[in-house]
Coordinates of C-alpha atoms in Angstrom, one line a residue:
E3 CA 106.8 -38.3 129.9
V4 CA 108.2 -34.7 129.8
N5 CA 109.4 -35.4 126.3
C6 CA 106.0 -36.6 125.3
R7 CA 104.3 -33.5 126.6
R8 CA 106.8 -31.2 124.9
A9 CA 106.6 -33.1 121.6
A10 CA 102.8 -32.8 121.7
S11 CA 103.1 -29.1 122.3
A12 CA 105.5 -28.7 119.4
A13 CA 103.2 -30.7 117.1
F14 CA 100.1 -28.8 118.2
Q15 CA 102.0 -25.5 117.6
E16 CA 103.0 -26.6 114.1
S17 CA 99.4 -27.7 113.4
V18 CA 97.9 -24.5 114.6
G19 CA 100.4 -22.5 112.5
R20 CA 99.7 -24.5 109.3
L21 CA 96.0 -25.3 109.6
G22 CA 94.8 -22.2 111.3
N23 CA 91.2 -22.3 112.6
I24 CA 90.8 -26.1 112.5
H25 CA 91.9 -26.1 116.2
K26 CA 89.5 -24.1 118.3
H27 CA 91.2 -21.6 120.6
G28 CA 94.6 -22.8 119.3
I29 CA 96.5 -19.6 120.0
S30 CA 95.1 -19.3 123.5
I31 CA 96.0 -22.9 124.3
L32 CA 99.6 -22.4 123.0
T33 CA 100.0 -19.3 125.1
T34 CA 98.9 -21.3 128.2
A35 CA 100.6 -24.6 127.5
D36 CA 103.8 -23.6 125.9
Y37 CA 106.9 -25.8 125.5
F38 CA 108.5 -24.7 128.8
A39 CA 105.4 -24.7 131.0
L40 CA 104.8 -28.4 130.1
G41 CA 108.2 -29.3 131.5
N42 CA 106.8 -29.2 135.0
R43 CA 104.5 -32.2 135.7
N44 CA 102.7 -30.7 138.7
E45 CA 102.1 -27.5 136.7
S46 CA 100.8 -29.5 133.8
F47 CA 98.2 -31.4 135.8
L48 CA 97.2 -28.8 138.4
T49 CA 97.3 -25.6 136.4
L50 CA 97.5 -26.1 132.7
A51 CA 94.9 -28.9 132.4
P52 CA 92.2 -27.1 134.3
E53 CA 92.9 -23.9 132.3
I54 CA 92.5 -25.7 129.0
A55 CA 89.4 -27.5 130.2
K56 CA 87.7 -24.1 130.5
F57 CA 87.3 -24.3 126.7
E58 CA 84.1 -26.3 126.2
E59 CA 85.5 -28.2 123.2
Y60 CA 88.2 -29.8 125.3
Q61 CA 86.4 -30.4 128.6
I62 CA 85.0 -33.9 127.9
P63 CA 88.2 -35.3 126.3
M64 CA 90.3 -33.9 129.1
I65 CA 88.0 -35.4 131.8
R66 CA 87.9 -38.7 130.0
H67 CA 91.7 -38.9 129.7
L68 CA 92.2 -38.1 133.3
A69 CA 89.5 -40.5 134.5
D70 CA 90.2 -43.4 132.1
V71 CA 94.0 -43.2 131.6
K72 CA 95.9 -41.1 134.1
S73 CA 93.9 -42.0 137.2
V74 CA 94.8 -45.7 136.6
H75 CA 98.4 -45.0 135.6
W76 CA 101.2 -47.4 136.8
D77 CA 103.0 -44.5 138.5
V78 CA 101.4 -43.7 141.9
Q79 CA 102.4 -40.0 141.7
V80 CA 100.6 -39.7 138.3
R81 CA 97.5 -41.2 139.9
Q82 CA 97.7 -38.7 142.7
L83 CA 98.1 -35.7 140.4
A84 CA 95.4 -37.0 138.0
S85 CA 92.9 -37.2 140.9
R86 CA 93.6 -33.7 142.0
S87 CA 93.4 -32.4 138.4
L88 CA 90.1 -34.2 137.8
A89 CA 88.7 -32.6 140.9
K90 CA 89.7 -29.1 139.8
I91 CA 88.0 -29.7 136.4
S92 CA 84.9 -31.2 138.1
V93 CA 83.7 -27.8 139.2
I94 CA 83.7 -26.7 135.6
N95 CA 81.4 -29.5 134.4
P96 CA 79.9 -31.1 137.5
A97 CA 76.9 -32.6 135.6
Y98 CA 79.2 -34.7 133.4
I99 CA 81.3 -35.8 136.4
I100 CA 78.3 -36.8 138.4
S101 CA 76.5 -38.6 135.6
S102 CA 79.3 -40.2 133.6
V103 CA 82.5 -40.3 135.6
L104 CA 81.8 -40.8 139.3
P105 CA 79.7 -44.0 138.9
R106 CA 82.5 -45.8 137.0
L107 CA 85.1 -44.6 139.5
L108 CA 83.0 -46.0 142.4
D109 CA 82.8 -49.4 140.7
Q110 CA 86.5 -49.4 140.0
C111 CA 87.3 -49.0 143.7
F112 CA 86.8 -52.7 143.9
S113 CA 88.9 -53.7 140.9
E114 CA 91.3 -56.5 141.1
D115 CA 94.0 -54.3 139.5
L116 CA 95.8 -52.3 142.2
A117 CA 96.5 -49.2 140.1
T118 CA 92.8 -49.0 139.0
R119 CA 91.5 -49.6 142.5
H120 CA 93.9 -47.0 144.2
G121 CA 93.5 -44.4 141.5
S122 CA 89.8 -44.6 141.5
L123 CA 89.6 -44.3 145.2
L124 CA 91.8 -41.2 145.2
A125 CA 89.7 -39.7 142.4
V126 CA 86.5 -40.3 144.3
A127 CA 88.1 -38.6 147.4
E128 CA 89.3 -35.5 145.5
V129 CA 86.0 -35.1 143.7
T130 CA 84.0 -35.5 147.0
I131 CA 85.8 -32.6 148.6
K132 CA 84.5 -30.3 145.9
S133 CA 81.0 -30.7 147.3
L134 CA 79.2 -31.3 144.0
P135 CA 75.4 -31.6 144.1
L136 CA 75.3 -35.4 144.5
D137 CA 72.1 -37.3 144.8
D138 CA 71.3 -39.2 148.1
S139 CA 72.1 -42.6 146.6
T140 CA 75.6 -41.5 145.5
R141 CA 76.2 -39.8 148.9
T142 CA 75.3 -43.1 150.6
I143 CA 77.6 -45.1 148.4
I144 CA 80.5 -42.8 149.1
A145 CA 79.8 -42.8 152.9
D146 CA 79.8 -46.6 152.9
L147 CA 82.8 -47.0 150.6
I148 CA 85.5 -47.5 153.2
P149 CA 83.6 -50.2 155.2
S150 CA 82.9 -52.0 151.9
I151 CA 86.6 -51.9 150.9
E152 CA 87.5 -53.2 154.4
K153 CA 84.9 -56.0 154.2
R154 CA 86.5 -57.2 151.0
R155 CA 89.9 -57.1 152.7
L156 CA 91.4 -54.9 150.0
Y157 CA 94.1 -53.6 152.5
R158 CA 95.8 -57.0 152.5
G159 CA 98.6 -58.1 150.3
R160 CA 100.5 -56.0 147.8
G161 CA 99.3 -52.4 147.7
G162 CA 97.7 -52.4 151.1
E163 CA 99.6 -49.4 152.3
V164 CA 98.6 -47.1 149.4
M165 CA 95.0 -48.3 149.7
R166 CA 95.0 -47.4 153.4
A167 CA 96.4 -43.9 152.6
A168 CA 93.8 -43.4 149.9
A169 CA 91.0 -44.5 152.4
C170 CA 92.2 -42.0 155.0
R171 CA 92.3 -39.3 152.3
L172 CA 88.7 -40.1 151.4
I173 CA 87.6 -39.9 155.1
E174 CA 89.3 -36.5 155.3
C175 CA 87.5 -35.3 152.1
I176 CA 84.2 -36.6 153.3
S177 CA 84.7 -34.7 156.5
V178 CA 85.7 -31.4 154.9
S179 CA 82.8 -31.6 152.4
R180 CA 80.4 -32.2 155.4
L181 CA 78.9 -35.2 153.6
P182 CA 75.7 -36.2 155.6
L183 CA 76.6 -39.2 157.9
S184 CA 74.6 -41.1 160.4
V185 CA 76.2 -41.5 163.9
K186 CA 76.8 -45.1 163.0
Q187 CA 78.7 -44.1 159.8
Q188 CA 80.7 -41.5 161.7
V189 CA 81.8 -44.1 164.4
R190 CA 82.6 -46.6 161.6
L191 CA 84.9 -44.2 159.9
L192 CA 86.5 -43.4 163.3
D193 CA 87.2 -47.1 163.7
S194 CA 88.9 -47.2 160.3
I195 CA 91.2 -44.2 161.3
D196 CA 92.1 -45.9 164.6
A197 CA 93.3 -48.9 162.7
C198 CA 95.5 -46.8 160.5
L199 CA 96.9 -44.7 163.4
V200 CA 98.7 -47.7 164.8
H201 CA 100.0 -48.9 161.4
P202 CA 103.8 -49.3 161.5
T203 CA 104.3 -47.1 158.4
E204 CA 104.9 -43.4 159.4
G205 CA 103.3 -42.1 156.2
I206 CA 100.0 -44.0 157.0
Q207 CA 100.1 -42.6 160.6
K208 CA 100.4 -39.0 159.3
I209 CA 97.6 -39.2 156.8
A210 CA 95.4 -41.0 159.4
A211 CA 96.1 -38.2 161.8
Q212 CA 95.0 -35.6 159.2
A213 CA 91.8 -37.6 158.6
L214 CA 91.2 -37.8 162.3
G215 CA 91.5 -34.1 162.7
A216 CA 89.0 -33.4 159.9
L217 CA 86.5 -36.0 161.2
M218 CA 86.7 -34.7 164.8
Y219 CA 86.3 -31.0 163.7
H220 CA 83.3 -31.6 161.4
Y221 CA 81.4 -34.4 163.1
F222 CA 82.5 -34.4 166.7
P223 CA 82.8 -30.7 167.6
V224 CA 83.5 -29.7 171.2
G225 CA 81.3 -26.8 172.2
K226 CA 82.6 -23.8 174.2
S227 CA 82.0 -24.0 177.9

């Protein structure tokens, strides 16, 4: 994948040099995403992609590639990075994310394909933490997403652990963004965390503990005596 990114950078540089203004902001992009900078995967997703997405001509293609391709990638680490990158770009063009991306991601959280299901849930979580101006219907769907996933028993079988981790991350993001929740919804999410805290996998326990801390802090505050 590093070779692909570097080859694309070299091809883009050659095209900018030969064809000139056919590529909008070509020189600026080459300065940002040079051959060596693209060698670091984290840097490519979390720094370079959001920087390039600031150019209006590249926003929609970048968002669509992250949402449609990278967020459902076979490599779990790529899915994680794609979700975080998409969230960073979401604040640049929130209207498009809310109207065209988020509805599809929410539907894909119930996909039969594990990579699609997991990546979409992660992307929903990371976008949620950005506190975009969501309508009441979307807020309700996100708030009820974890119970819906559990009702369909999507933790069972292959991929159950990564789905539990993504669910805990969503609870943490819901809490940090202070998404409006009823008392019943708050308690329901607490039950989900409790089930993950006793999971035999240490990684699940850790992310469940993080989710618990966020949920307690934002929805179950303890007043000063």
